[in-house]
Each structure stands twice: as structure tokens, then as C-alpha cells.
Coordinates of C-alpha atoms and ligand atoms in Angstrom, one line a residue:
M15 CA -9.3 -22.9 23.4
S16 CA -11.2 -19.9 24.7
N17 CA -15.0 -19.5 24.3
W18 CA -14.3 -16.7 21.9
P19 CA -12.2 -17.9 18.9
A20 CA -11.5 -15.0 16.6
K21 CA -13.8 -16.2 13.9
K22 CA -16.8 -16.3 16.3
I23 CA -15.9 -12.8 17.6
R24 CA -16.0 -11.4 14.1
Q25 CA -19.2 -13.2 13.2
T26 CA -20.9 -12.2 16.5
F27 CA -20.2 -8.5 15.8
L28 CA -21.7 -8.7 12.3
S29 CA -24.8 -10.7 13.4
F30 CA -25.4 -8.3 16.3
F31 CA -25.6 -5.4 13.9
E32 CA -27.6 -7.4 11.4
S33 CA -30.2 -7.8 14.1
K34 CA -30.3 -4.0 14.4
Q35 CA -31.1 -3.7 10.7
H36 CA -27.6 -3.2 9.4
R37 CA -26.6 -4.3 6.0
I38 CA -23.4 -6.4 6.2
V39 CA -20.9 -5.5 3.5
P40 CA -17.5 -7.0 2.6
S41 CA -14.2 -5.1 3.3
A42 CA -13.2 -2.7 0.7
P43 CA -9.6 -3.2 -0.7
M44 CA -6.8 -2.0 1.6
V45 CA -5.0 -0.5 -1.3
I46 CA -6.6 2.7 -2.6
K47 CA -6.1 3.4 -6.3
N48 CA -7.9 6.6 -7.1
D49 CA -7.4 9.0 -4.2
P50 CA -4.3 11.3 -4.3
T51 CA -4.6 12.0 -0.6
L52 CA -4.4 8.4 0.6
M53 CA -2.5 5.3 -0.5
F54 CA -4.0 2.8 1.9
T55 CA -7.3 2.5 3.8
N56 CA -6.3 3.7 7.3
A57 CA -9.7 3.7 8.9
G58 CA -12.9 1.8 8.4
M59 CA -14.6 5.0 7.3
N60 CA -12.4 5.7 4.2
P61 CA -14.6 3.7 1.8
F62 CA -17.6 5.7 3.0
K63 CA -16.0 9.2 2.8
D64 CA -18.3 10.4 0.0
L65 CA -21.4 9.2 1.8
F66 CA -20.5 11.3 4.9
L67 CA -19.8 14.3 2.7
G68 CA -23.1 13.9 0.9
L69 CA -21.4 13.4 -2.4
A70 CA -22.7 9.8 -3.0
P71 CA -26.2 8.4 -2.7
V72 CA -27.0 6.4 0.4
E73 CA -28.1 2.9 -0.6
F74 CA -28.3 1.4 2.9
P75 CA -28.5 3.9 5.8
R76 CA -27.1 1.3 8.2
V77 CA -24.1 -0.8 7.4
A78 CA -21.7 -3.0 9.3
D79 CA -18.4 -4.6 8.2
T80 CA -14.9 -5.6 9.1
Q81 CA -12.4 -3.5 7.2
K82 CA -8.8 -4.2 6.4
C83 CA -6.8 -1.1 7.5
L84 CA -3.1 -0.2 7.2
R85 CA -1.5 2.5 9.3
V86 CA 2.0 3.1 8.1
S87 CA 2.1 6.5 6.7
G88 CA 0.6 10.0 7.1
K89 CA -1.5 11.1 10.1
H90 CA -2.1 7.6 11.3
N91 CA 1.3 5.8 11.4
D92 CA 2.1 3.0 13.9
L93 CA 5.0 1.4 12.2
E94 CA 7.7 2.1 14.8
E95 CA 5.6 0.6 17.6
V96 CA 4.8 -2.6 15.8
G97 CA 6.5 -5.7 17.3
H98 CA 8.1 -3.7 20.1
D99 CA 4.7 -3.4 21.9
T100 CA 2.0 -6.0 21.9
Y101 CA -1.0 -4.1 20.6
H102 CA -0.1 -2.0 17.6
H103 CA -0.2 -3.4 14.0
T104 CA 0.5 -2.3 10.5
M105 CA -2.5 -4.1 9.1
F106 CA -5.5 -4.7 11.4
E107 CA -9.1 -5.4 11.1
M108 CA -11.5 -2.6 12.1
L109 CA -15.0 -3.8 13.0
G110 CA -17.4 -1.0 12.2
N111 CA -21.1 0.0 12.3
W112 CA -22.3 2.9 10.3
S113 CA -25.2 5.3 10.2
F114 CA -25.5 7.5 7.2
G115 CA -27.8 10.2 8.3
D116 CA -29.8 7.7 10.3
Y117 CA -29.3 7.0 14.0
F118 CA -26.9 9.1 16.0
K119 CA -25.3 9.2 19.5
E120 CA -28.0 7.6 21.6
E121 CA -28.3 4.3 19.6
A122 CA -24.6 4.1 18.9
I123 CA -23.7 4.3 22.6
A124 CA -26.5 2.0 23.7
W125 CA -25.6 -0.7 21.1
A126 CA -21.9 -0.5 21.8
W127 CA -22.6 -1.1 25.5
E128 CA -25.1 -3.9 24.9
L129 CA -22.7 -5.7 22.6
L130 CA -19.6 -5.5 24.8
T131 CA -21.3 -6.2 28.1
R132 CA -24.3 -8.4 27.3
V133 CA -23.3 -10.2 24.2
Y134 CA -19.5 -10.5 24.6
G135 CA -19.9 -10.5 28.4
L136 CA -17.0 -8.2 29.2
E137 CA -16.9 -7.1 32.8
K138 CA -18.3 -3.6 33.2
D139 CA -15.8 -2.6 35.9
R140 CA -13.0 -3.1 33.4
L141 CA -14.4 -0.6 31.0
Y142 CA -13.9 3.2 30.7
V143 CA -15.4 5.6 28.3
T144 CA -14.2 9.0 27.2
V145 CA -16.1 12.0 25.8
F146 CA -14.8 15.2 24.0
E147 CA -14.1 18.0 26.5
G148 CA -14.5 20.7 23.8
D149 CA -11.9 23.0 22.3
A150 CA -11.9 26.8 22.7
S151 CA -9.5 27.5 19.8
E152 CA -12.0 25.9 17.4
A153 CA -15.1 27.1 19.3
L154 CA -16.1 23.5 19.9
E155 CA -18.4 22.7 22.8
P156 CA -17.9 19.8 25.2
D157 CA -19.9 16.8 24.1
N158 CA -22.4 16.8 27.0
E159 CA -24.9 15.0 24.8
A160 CA -22.7 11.9 24.6
R161 CA -22.0 12.2 28.3
E162 CA -25.7 12.1 29.1
F163 CA -26.3 9.0 27.0
W164 CA -23.4 7.3 28.6
K165 CA -24.7 8.0 32.0
T166 CA -27.7 5.8 31.3
W167 CA -25.3 2.8 31.2
V168 CA -22.0 3.7 32.9
D169 CA -21.1 4.8 36.4
E170 CA -20.1 8.4 36.2
K171 CA -16.6 7.9 37.5
R172 CA -15.9 5.7 34.5
I173 CA -16.7 8.5 32.1
L174 CA -13.6 10.6 31.4
N175 CA -12.9 13.7 29.5
G176 CA -10.7 13.7 26.5
N177 CA -8.9 16.5 24.5
K178 CA -9.0 17.2 20.8
K179 CA -6.0 14.9 20.1
D180 CA -7.8 11.9 21.5
N181 CA -11.5 12.7 21.2
F182 CA -11.9 14.6 18.0
W183 CA -11.4 12.2 15.1
E184 CA -10.1 13.3 11.7
M185 CA -9.3 11.2 8.8
G186 CA -6.4 13.4 7.6
S187 CA -5.7 17.1 7.2
S188 CA -9.1 17.5 5.5
G189 CA -12.3 15.5 5.2
P190 CA -15.2 14.4 7.4
C191 CA -14.6 14.6 11.2
G192 CA -16.3 15.0 14.5
P193 CA -16.1 14.5 18.3
C194 CA -15.7 10.9 19.4
S195 CA -16.2 8.7 22.5
E196 CA -13.7 5.9 23.0
I197 CA -14.1 2.8 25.0
H198 CA -11.0 1.5 26.9
I199 CA -10.5 -1.7 28.7
D200 CA -8.3 -2.4 31.7
L201 CA -7.0 -6.0 31.4
R202 CA -4.6 -5.9 34.4
N203 CA -4.8 -8.3 37.3
A204 CA -6.6 -7.6 40.5
T205 CA -3.5 -6.5 42.5
E206 CA -2.4 -4.1 39.9
R207 CA -5.8 -2.7 39.5
E208 CA -6.0 -2.0 43.3
T209 CA -2.6 -0.3 43.3
I210 CA -3.3 2.1 40.4
P211 CA -6.8 3.0 39.3
G212 CA -7.4 2.2 35.6
A213 CA -8.8 5.7 35.0
D214 CA -5.3 7.0 35.5
L215 CA -3.9 4.8 32.8
V216 CA -6.4 5.5 30.0
N217 CA -4.6 7.0 27.0
N218 CA -1.3 6.6 28.7
D219 CA 0.3 3.9 26.5
H220 CA -0.2 1.1 29.0
P221 CA -0.1 -2.2 27.1
Q222 CA -3.0 -3.6 29.2
V223 CA -5.2 -0.5 29.4
V224 CA -6.1 0.0 25.8
E225 CA -8.7 1.6 23.6
I226 CA -10.9 -1.0 22.0
W227 CA -13.6 0.9 20.3
N228 CA -14.0 4.4 19.0
L229 CA -17.5 5.9 18.3
V230 CA -17.2 8.9 16.0
F231 CA -20.1 11.3 15.6
M232 CA -19.4 12.8 12.2
E233 CA -20.7 16.4 12.1
F234 CA -18.1 18.5 10.3
N235 CA -16.0 18.6 7.1
R236 CA -12.5 19.9 7.7
K237 CA -11.8 22.1 4.6
A238 CA -8.4 22.5 3.0
D239 CA -8.0 26.0 4.6
G240 CA -8.4 24.4 8.0
S241 CA -11.9 25.6 8.8
L242 CA -14.8 23.4 9.9
E243 CA -18.0 23.3 8.0
P244 CA -21.1 21.4 9.3
L245 CA -22.0 18.4 7.2
P246 CA -25.5 18.3 5.6
N247 CA -26.3 15.2 7.8
K248 CA -25.0 13.7 11.0
H249 CA -23.5 10.2 10.9
V250 CA -22.0 7.5 13.0
D251 CA -18.6 5.9 12.3
T252 CA -17.4 3.4 14.7
G253 CA -14.2 1.4 14.7
M254 CA -13.4 -1.5 17.0
G255 CA -9.9 -3.1 16.9
F256 CA -10.6 -6.7 16.2
E257 CA -7.2 -7.9 17.4
R258 CA -7.5 -6.1 20.7
L259 CA -11.1 -7.2 21.3
S260 CA -9.8 -10.8 20.7
M261 CA -7.2 -10.2 23.4
A262 CA -9.8 -9.0 25.8
L263 CA -12.3 -11.8 25.1
Q264 CA -9.6 -14.5 25.2
G265 CA -8.2 -13.3 28.5
K266 CA -4.8 -12.5 27.1
I267 CA -2.4 -9.6 27.8
S268 CA -1.0 -9.4 24.2
N269 CA -2.7 -9.4 20.8
Y270 CA -0.1 -11.9 19.8
D271 CA -1.3 -14.4 22.3
T272 CA -4.7 -14.7 20.6
D273 CA -5.6 -17.1 17.9
V274 CA -5.4 -14.3 15.4
F275 CA -1.6 -14.6 15.6
T276 CA -0.7 -17.9 17.3
P277 CA -1.1 -20.0 14.1
L278 CA 1.3 -17.6 12.4
L279 CA 3.8 -17.7 15.3
N280 CA 3.6 -21.5 15.4
K281 CA 4.5 -21.6 11.7
V282 CA 7.4 -19.3 12.3
T283 CA 8.6 -21.7 15.0
A284 CA 8.2 -24.6 12.6
L285 CA 10.3 -22.7 10.0
T286 CA 13.0 -21.4 12.4
G287 CA 13.1 -23.9 15.3
I288 CA 12.7 -20.9 17.7
P289 CA 9.8 -21.0 20.1
Y290 CA 7.9 -17.9 20.9
G291 CA 8.7 -16.8 24.4
E292 CA 12.4 -17.8 24.2
S293 CA 13.9 -14.3 24.5
N294 CA 12.9 -10.7 24.2
S295 CA 14.8 -10.1 21.0
T296 CA 13.5 -13.2 19.2
D297 CA 10.0 -12.4 20.4
I298 CA 10.1 -8.9 18.9
A299 CA 11.4 -10.3 15.7
M300 CA 8.6 -12.9 15.6
R301 CA 6.0 -10.3 16.3
V302 CA 7.3 -8.1 13.6
I303 CA 7.3 -10.9 11.1
V304 CA 3.8 -12.2 11.8
D305 CA 2.4 -8.6 11.8
H306 CA 4.2 -7.5 8.6
V307 CA 3.4 -10.6 6.6
R308 CA -0.3 -9.8 7.0
A309 CA 0.1 -6.3 5.6
V310 CA 2.3 -7.4 2.7
A311 CA 0.2 -10.4 1.8
F312 CA -3.1 -8.6 1.8
A313 CA -1.6 -5.6 -0.1
I314 CA -0.4 -7.9 -2.8
A315 CA -3.7 -9.8 -2.9
D316 CA -5.3 -6.3 -3.4
G317 CA -3.1 -5.8 -6.4
Q318 CA -0.3 -3.7 -5.0
M319 CA 3.1 -5.2 -6.0
P320 CA 6.2 -4.3 -4.1
A321 CA 8.0 -1.6 -6.1
N322 CA 10.5 1.2 -5.9
N323 CA 8.1 4.1 -5.5
G324 CA 4.7 5.1 -4.1
A325 CA 2.5 2.5 -2.4
G326 CA 4.6 -0.3 -3.8
Y327 CA 7.6 1.1 -1.9
V328 CA 5.7 1.2 1.4
I329 CA 5.0 -2.5 0.9
R330 CA 8.6 -3.2 0.0
R331 CA 9.8 -1.3 3.1
I332 CA 7.6 -3.3 5.4
L333 CA 8.7 -6.6 4.0
R334 CA 12.4 -5.6 4.1
R335 CA 12.0 -4.7 7.7
A336 CA 10.6 -8.2 8.4
V337 CA 13.4 -9.8 6.4
R338 CA 16.0 -8.0 8.4
Y339 CA 14.5 -9.1 11.7
G340 CA 14.4 -12.7 10.5
F341 CA 18.0 -12.5 9.3
T342 CA 19.5 -10.8 12.4
Y343 CA 17.5 -12.3 15.2
L344 CA 16.1 -15.6 13.9
N345 CA 19.2 -16.5 11.8
K346 CA 17.1 -17.0 8.7
K347 CA 19.3 -16.5 5.6
E348 CA 16.8 -18.0 3.2
P349 CA 13.3 -16.8 2.2
F350 CA 10.7 -18.1 4.6
I351 CA 8.1 -15.3 5.2
G352 CA 6.2 -16.1 2.0
E353 CA 5.3 -19.6 3.5
L354 CA 3.1 -17.8 6.1
T355 CA 0.6 -16.9 3.4
A356 CA -0.8 -20.4 3.6
V357 CA -1.7 -19.9 7.3
L358 CA -3.3 -16.5 6.5
S359 CA -5.4 -18.2 3.7
Q360 CA -6.5 -20.9 6.1
E361 CA -7.3 -18.6 9.0
M362 CA -8.7 -15.6 7.2
G363 CA -9.9 -16.9 3.8
D364 CA -13.5 -17.3 4.9
S365 CA -13.9 -13.6 5.7
F366 CA -11.4 -12.4 3.0
P367 CA -11.7 -14.7 0.0
E368 CA -9.1 -12.7 -1.9
I369 CA -6.3 -14.1 0.2
R370 CA -7.4 -17.7 -0.4
A371 CA -7.9 -17.2 -4.1
Q372 CA -4.4 -15.8 -4.6
A373 CA -2.4 -17.6 -1.9
D374 CA 0.0 -19.2 -4.3
W375 CA 0.7 -16.0 -6.2
V376 CA 1.2 -14.0 -3.0
T377 CA 3.5 -16.7 -1.6
R378 CA 5.6 -16.5 -4.8
I379 CA 5.8 -12.7 -4.9
I380 CA 6.9 -12.5 -1.2
R381 CA 9.4 -15.3 -1.7
E382 CA 11.0 -13.5 -4.7
E383 CA 11.1 -10.2 -2.8
E384 CA 12.8 -11.9 0.1
A385 CA 15.3 -13.6 -2.1
S386 CA 16.2 -10.4 -3.9
F387 CA 16.8 -8.5 -0.6
L388 CA 18.7 -11.3 1.0
R389 CA 21.2 -11.1 -1.9
T390 CA 22.5 -7.8 -0.5
L391 CA 21.3 -7.7 3.1
G392 CA 24.3 -9.5 4.6
Q393 CA 26.8 -7.3 2.9
G394 CA 24.8 -4.2 3.7
L395 CA 24.7 -5.1 7.4
G396 CA 28.5 -5.6 7.3
R397 CA 28.9 -2.2 5.7
I398 CA 26.7 -0.4 8.3
E399 CA 28.7 -2.1 11.1
T400 CA 31.9 -0.6 9.6
M401 CA 30.2 2.8 9.2
I402 CA 29.1 2.7 12.9
E403 CA 32.6 1.9 14.0
E404 CA 33.9 4.8 12.1
M405 CA 31.4 7.3 13.4
S406 CA 32.7 10.1 15.5
T407 CA 29.3 11.6 16.4
D408 CA 26.0 9.9 17.2
T409 CA 24.6 10.8 13.8
L410 CA 25.2 8.8 10.6
D411 CA 26.0 11.0 7.6
G412 CA 23.3 11.3 5.0
A413 CA 25.6 10.3 2.2
K414 CA 26.5 7.0 4.0
A415 CA 22.8 6.2 4.5
F416 CA 22.3 6.9 0.9
E417 CA 25.0 4.4 0.0
L418 CA 23.1 1.8 2.0
Y419 CA 20.0 2.6 0.2
D420 CA 21.5 2.8 -3.3
T421 CA 23.9 -0.2 -3.1
F422 CA 22.2 -2.6 -0.7
G423 CA 18.5 -1.6 -1.0
F424 CA 18.2 -0.5 2.7
P425 CA 15.1 1.7 3.0
P426 CA 16.0 4.7 5.2
D427 CA 13.6 3.5 8.0
L428 CA 15.6 0.3 8.2
T429 CA 18.8 2.2 8.6
R430 CA 17.2 4.4 11.1
L431 CA 16.0 1.3 13.0
I432 CA 19.4 -0.3 13.1
L433 CA 20.9 2.9 14.3
K434 CA 18.3 3.3 17.0
E435 CA 19.0 -0.1 18.4
K436 CA 22.5 1.3 19.2
G437 CA 21.2 4.7 20.4
L438 CA 22.4 6.4 17.2
H439 CA 20.6 8.7 14.7
L440 CA 20.3 9.3 11.0
D441 CA 21.1 12.6 9.3
E442 CA 17.6 12.9 7.8
E443 CA 18.2 16.1 6.0
G444 CA 21.5 14.9 4.5
F445 CA 19.8 11.7 3.3
D446 CA 16.9 13.7 1.7
K447 CA 19.4 15.9 -0.1
E448 CA 21.3 12.9 -1.5
M449 CA 18.0 11.4 -2.7
Q450 CA 17.0 14.7 -4.4
Q451 CA 20.4 14.9 -6.1
Q452 CA 20.0 11.3 -7.4
K453 CA 16.6 12.1 -8.8
E454 CA 18.1 15.1 -10.7
R455 CA 21.0 13.0 -12.0
S456 CA 18.7 10.4 -13.4
K457 CA 16.5 13.0 -14.9
A458 CA 19.6 14.5 -16.6
A459 CA 20.7 11.0 -17.8
T460 CA 17.4 10.3 -19.5
K461 CA 16.7 13.8 -20.7
L462 CA 16.9 14.1 -24.4
T463 CA 18.7 17.1 -25.7
T464 CA 18.8 17.9 -29.4
D465 CA 20.6 20.2 -31.8
D466 CA 18.7 22.2 -34.4
W467 CA 17.4 20.3 -37.4
V468 CA 19.5 20.5 -40.5
V469 CA 16.7 21.0 -43.0
L470 CA 17.2 19.7 -46.6
E471 CA 13.6 19.9 -47.8
E472 CA 10.9 22.0 -46.2
H473 CA 8.1 19.4 -46.6
G474 CA 7.6 15.7 -46.2
G475 CA 8.5 13.2 -43.5
K476 CA 5.1 11.8 -42.6
E477 CA 4.5 9.3 -45.4
F478 CA 4.4 5.7 -44.2
L479 CA 4.5 3.1 -46.9
G480 CA 5.2 0.1 -44.6
Y481 CA 1.7 -1.5 -44.9
D482 CA 2.6 -2.7 -48.4
Q483 CA 6.4 -2.2 -48.7
T484 CA 9.4 -3.3 -46.8
Q485 CA 11.8 -1.2 -48.8
T486 CA 11.7 2.1 -50.6
E487 CA 13.9 4.6 -52.3
S488 CA 14.0 7.7 -50.0
R489 CA 15.6 11.0 -49.5
I490 CA 16.6 12.6 -46.2
V491 CA 14.4 15.7 -45.6
R492 CA 16.0 16.7 -42.3
Y493 CA 18.3 15.3 -39.6
R494 CA 19.8 16.4 -36.3
K495 CA 22.2 15.2 -33.6
A496 CA 20.6 14.2 -30.2
S497 CA 21.9 13.0 -26.9
A498 CA 20.6 11.4 -23.7
G499 CA 23.0 11.2 -20.9
K500 CA 26.3 10.0 -22.4
K501 CA 24.8 8.5 -25.5
T502 CA 24.8 10.4 -28.8
F503 CA 22.7 9.5 -31.9
Y504 CA 21.1 11.0 -35.0
Q505 CA 17.5 11.5 -35.8
I506 CA 16.8 11.2 -39.5
V507 CA 13.5 12.0 -41.3
L508 CA 12.8 10.7 -44.8
N509 CA 10.4 11.9 -47.5
Q510 CA 8.8 8.5 -47.4
T511 CA 9.5 5.4 -45.4
P512 CA 8.6 1.7 -44.9
F513 CA 9.7 2.0 -41.2
Y514 CA 6.9 1.6 -38.6
P515 CA 7.2 4.1 -35.8
E516 CA 6.7 2.9 -32.2
G517 CA 3.1 3.3 -31.2
G518 CA 0.0 1.5 -30.0
G519 CA 2.2 -0.8 -27.9
Q520 CA 4.1 -2.0 -31.0
V521 CA 7.9 -1.5 -31.1
G522 CA 9.4 0.6 -33.9
D523 CA 11.1 -1.0 -36.9
T524 CA 14.8 -1.5 -37.3
G525 CA 16.8 -1.8 -40.5
T526 CA 19.2 0.0 -42.8
L527 CA 19.5 3.2 -44.9
T528 CA 22.0 2.5 -47.7
S529 CA 23.4 5.0 -50.3
I530 CA 26.3 4.5 -52.7
H531 CA 28.5 6.2 -50.1
E532 CA 27.4 4.6 -46.8
K533 CA 25.2 2.3 -44.8
L534 CA 23.4 3.7 -41.7
H535 CA 21.8 1.3 -39.2
V536 CA 18.4 2.3 -37.9
I537 CA 18.1 1.1 -34.3
N538 CA 14.6 2.3 -33.7
T539 CA 11.8 4.4 -35.3
V540 CA 9.6 6.8 -33.4
K541 CA 7.0 9.4 -34.1
E542 CA 7.4 13.0 -33.1
N543 CA 4.9 15.7 -34.0
G544 CA 3.7 13.5 -36.8
L545 CA 7.1 13.1 -38.3
I546 CA 8.5 9.6 -38.6
V547 CA 12.0 9.7 -37.0
H548 CA 14.6 7.1 -37.7
I549 CA 17.2 6.7 -34.9
C550 CA 20.7 6.0 -36.2
E551 CA 24.0 5.7 -34.3
Q552 CA 26.0 7.3 -37.1
A553 CA 25.7 10.7 -38.8
P554 CA 24.9 10.7 -42.5
E555 CA 28.1 11.7 -44.3
N556 CA 26.4 12.4 -47.6
P557 CA 22.8 13.4 -46.6
T558 CA 21.7 14.5 -50.0
A559 CA 22.3 11.1 -51.6
V560 CA 19.5 8.7 -52.5
F561 CA 19.0 6.0 -49.9
E562 CA 17.5 2.6 -50.1
A563 CA 15.5 2.3 -46.9
V564 CA 15.1 -1.4 -45.9
I565 CA 13.4 -2.7 -42.8
N566 CA 14.5 -5.8 -40.9
T567 CA 11.7 -8.1 -42.3
T568 CA 12.2 -11.0 -39.9
S569 CA 11.7 -8.7 -36.9
R570 CA 8.7 -7.0 -38.5
T571 CA 7.0 -10.3 -39.4
H572 CA 7.4 -11.5 -35.8
T573 CA 6.1 -8.3 -34.5
A574 CA 3.1 -8.4 -36.8
K575 CA 2.3 -11.9 -35.6
N576 CA 2.6 -10.9 -32.0
H577 CA 0.3 -7.9 -32.7
T578 CA -2.3 -10.2 -34.1
A579 CA -1.8 -12.6 -31.2
T580 CA -2.5 -9.7 -28.8
H581 CA -5.9 -9.1 -30.3
L582 CA -6.7 -12.9 -30.2
L583 CA -5.6 -13.1 -26.6
H584 CA -7.8 -10.1 -25.7
Q585 CA -10.8 -11.8 -27.3
A586 CA -10.1 -15.1 -25.7
L587 CA -9.9 -13.5 -22.3
R588 CA -13.2 -11.9 -22.8
E589 CA -14.8 -15.2 -23.8
V590 CA -13.3 -17.1 -20.8
L591 CA -13.4 -14.5 -18.1
G592 CA -16.1 -12.2 -19.2
E593 CA -16.7 -8.9 -21.1
H594 CA -15.3 -6.9 -18.2
V595 CA -11.7 -7.8 -19.1
A596 CA -10.2 -4.4 -20.1
Q597 CA -6.8 -3.8 -21.7
K598 CA -4.6 -1.9 -19.3
G599 CA -1.4 -1.8 -21.4
S600 CA 0.3 -3.8 -24.1
L601 CA 3.7 -4.3 -25.6
V602 CA 4.3 -5.9 -29.0
H603 CA 7.9 -6.9 -29.6
P604 CA 9.4 -9.2 -32.2
D605 CA 10.3 -11.8 -29.5
Y606 CA 7.3 -11.6 -27.2
L607 CA 4.1 -9.8 -26.3
R608 CA 2.8 -8.5 -23.0
F609 CA -0.8 -7.8 -22.4
D610 CA -1.9 -6.2 -19.1
F611 CA -5.6 -6.5 -18.2
S612 CA -7.9 -6.1 -15.3
H613 CA -9.8 -8.9 -13.7
V614 CA -11.2 -9.5 -10.2
A615 CA -9.2 -12.6 -9.3
K616 CA -6.2 -14.6 -10.2
M617 CA -6.9 -16.8 -13.2
T618 CA -7.2 -20.5 -12.4
T619 CA -5.1 -23.1 -14.2
D620 CA -8.2 -24.3 -15.9
E621 CA -9.0 -20.8 -17.2
I622 CA -5.4 -20.3 -18.4
Q623 CA -5.7 -23.7 -20.2
Q624 CA -8.8 -22.7 -22.0
Ligands
LIG724 N1 -12.8 6.5 12.2 C1 -12.6 6.1 13.6 C2 -11.2 5.5 13.8 O1 -10.6 5.1 12.8 C3 -13.7 5.1 14.0 O2 -14.0 4.2 13.1 O3 -10.8 5.3 14.9

């Protein structure tokens, strides 16, 4: 075991900045719920965006933390690299120290150097730093200030210039930004270092010459129109890749050889019988799986369930990618990835209690997701094989890729990946077109179209007698034909009615409307512009007759009981968990009730029992 186990590396970082008067704060969630421009935290600075912009009050001017980040979409997207190389990840930890209008370049640079070389003891002659060279098109000066501060500590030939792409950091297309100085490390052996100087390999995608820390000097706000506006104050945002730092301190040449990942890899070996290091293809698969499970497990622990759209679909895509690697390369036809959650909980639970508190739940969700994709994966892979055999060009037709998506649940990036392994491509435009068409079809299928009302009486239609009565004598005041997709039904409005219209989470009443001529079955009751609308499958043949409107009392009684139970449950939750429990949604049905609520953690068995 190295002198620098991962837990000690993390703790040393935080203690170092605590000794420099920084307040240590916990990681913010990785899943972002209320920012339309961002689904996931993709940099340590996201949670502090408003502090940089001067929109939120600064409570502590100096802060340090380790932040869970996910880079799988938008400006910062590393997904394709993950597993194929040894130093990119979907989820990673970013160690950060922050100054909100407090210290600036001089201290940030001095402390970074002190921590890396004196505390962690990294060799100075393996380190390189970069500074922003300026950019004429944006009228940005070279960062000579940072260069001067670096010169105090670093030999000048190790200070390199960097362009806007590498040395001007931006969160996204808008938001706080500024020039940055990166610290790179050369982990190659002596012979290699003698042959090619490390300076030539900085920012050149070399797996052993990698960036470990980025110090951003926040000075500007990029506005939506693309212009730069100076911020009211200057700030420091630093981000150090925890997994890469661990590689450097543990003397490894791959992040996956550190104890951040070895416990996970050992577990995969235990579950598959395949040792890490056996072959290139099994190694890639194992790296993909241990990387992806972290992203998926932590996202679920943060409250993001896998789903068919939005952030939930990103999580589903990542997991399906992992499942396919396990299926094809590790021969796993049964769910197994969920089992890795226990390892995450053990290794990371001290720093991230949310994963420990919810380990069982997360395991279960992952297992169910795996099982559901495994039901169609084998068939889908067979189908794509046939498609590939039948291809006459090197590009798979968009409609075919759509079939894989629609029938077998293949996210397009999975199809793209399988094609890429054979040197083939996906017709992206064609696929997008098919997607669009499907969206329009499903919109058409659920879109309600209605004929004009047949009006028998001008007034009435809002009177609800159902609190006291379960049946009344009624007249039809208006009705019309309606359809949704292929289904046709009739909407009937009565002068007075005992039928409860759907609302407040309670389902609408069902029952019958009976006259001497006919009996109409009410399958649901809804409210529309104040009118109580009874939905029937048949048209009234004699609409002017007198009807006996009778609700299905068994259903109604059950619904009423479930409604009462909902209120009791809400009160019980407040008593057991606390006043903060807020209702997020509810459904009251004759057969069951559903109550959605917010709470900070998974409920314990004991709390559920209470
Ligand atoms: N915001 C910078 C980055 O993400 C430094 O924290 O690299």
C-alpha cells in the first residue's frame, strides 16, 4: 500500500486549506434541479456561480471542498474517452479551493505549489505550469501577472504559454470565466523523459503527461451575446482532479491502478471471474464499468432516477453503455453492476454519506435497470449484426438506428459505439429526423380533438351534488364527440351531477347514466373550464330524456378512504421525519394511493415502521 491512500490524499487537501483559513464545505449534489442551462455539476465552481457573479452574499470568503462532477454533456463532455484511456472519467472528484473576492493570483499560486511539492512531496522536475498567452480577437492581454508569480517558485523553462482553448476557462456558453494556469505532471520513466522533453507533451493527450490542477482567476462574465463584462470582484476557482492526483502520488500510470478504483475492479473480477490485465478488450470493459457505476450510483443517490428523457436519460444511457460492455466482453448476461454499490459505499461513504445512507436503494434501482435492458440487449445485438452485414455503405441508415432505439432500447450513442468498433458510422441526421417524427406521432396520438358542442340548454353544468348524494335525476345540457388518436368517445355535461371530477390528485368517478331508452357508461369524469364533463364510450341516442345519474359507490368509498389516508400519511411523515416533509404530488385511486414527498435521506426501516 502506498504512503498516500486516496482517503489521506483527500483529507490532506482539505486540512491544508483549513490551515489557510478556508471553510470546509460538503460537496453539493451532482444533479442540478433548478438551472435550465445545466443538468449536472460539471465543475467544482457550479455551486458557487452566483457568488462569482455577485448575485449571492458571501458567507465565507475562503472555502475548500471536494465536489462530485459529471462531464457527459454540453461543453465539457468526456464520455467517448472513458475506459479507452486511463485518465478520463464520467464522474470524478474535483478538489477545490475558493476565494470569493478575497485572495487572488499570488496566494493561489504559492499555496498550490506548497501543497504539491512540500506537503504531497511531488518532484518539482516532473511539474509544468501554463499561463494564458492572451487573445487578440477578444482584446485579452497575456497573463504576465501569473507568470511573474510562478517565477518565484518554478524554473522559467517549466512555465509554458497556453491558448484560449486551454488557458481561458469558461463554464459554458455564458457565465463567469477568466484566464487560468494549469499544472501538469510528467509521470513517464527516466528513459522516456530523456528522449522527449515533457514540455513537448503538455496538452497533447499523452496518458502520462496530464493536467492535475487548474487555477482559474475569475474576472469576467461571458454574457449571452458573447461579450465579456468585468465582474464586480476578482475570485479564485481551482480544481484538482482527485483521481489523477492519486495516480501521481501512488506512483501509478493509470487512474484505474489507484485504490480509488482497485476495490471496484477486484469486485468485478469476483463477479465475472476475469482478472484485470487479462486482455485489452476486457480491461476496457472493466474500466468502463467501474467508471460508469460511480456516475450512475451517485446520480441515483442524488435523486436522479434513470428515465426516458432529460437528466434521467443521460443516466440510463451511461448505465446501458456499461451493461453492453459487460455483456459483450465479460460475458455477463445477468445483472451484476448494482453489486458494486456496496464497494462505493464502503470506500466513499465517509466523504459522501449519501451513498452509504442509500446503498440498498441504489443497488436495487441499478439492478432493475440492468435487468430491463438485458431483456432486449441480446436480441438487439443480433439485429445490429444483421444490419451491419446488409450495409452497402459505411453509414447505418437513420431509420435502422431508430428501430434499435425504439424496439431494443439502444441509445444512439450505444449504436454509434458499436458501429465505431467496426469502423462504421451512424446517419445522425436521419436518426434525428426519425426521432422528431416519432415525437410528432405521439403528440398526434394523445392530442384531443373535439367536435362542436351540441347545446341543449344554455346554462348549467357546474353543479356538484356528490358530497351528499350518490345518485340524482339529471338532464343533459350539452354533449359532443371527441377523439384522441384512434379512440372516440363522448363528453356529456349534466345540469347537476353526483360525479366527482378528477382533481386534487383524486381520480374522477365512474358510473352510469340511465334513461328509459338507454344506459350510458361513464368511464371517467373531468373538469373543463368549470364544467363537469362525463366521459362515455357511447353517444346519447335520446339526449333530451331524463337520466338517473348513479356513481359507482364502491369505487367512490374506496377512493374517499384513500384520500383520507393520504392526509393521515402526510401528517405521520411530518411527525416522524420532521416538518420539512413537503408534498410533491399525490394520486388517490380506489385501489391505491401514491404520495410523493421530499426528504433529505432514504427512510430507515424503523422510520417506516413508525
Ligand atoms: N473551473 C475550473 C475547472 O473546472 C477549475 O476548478 O477546471
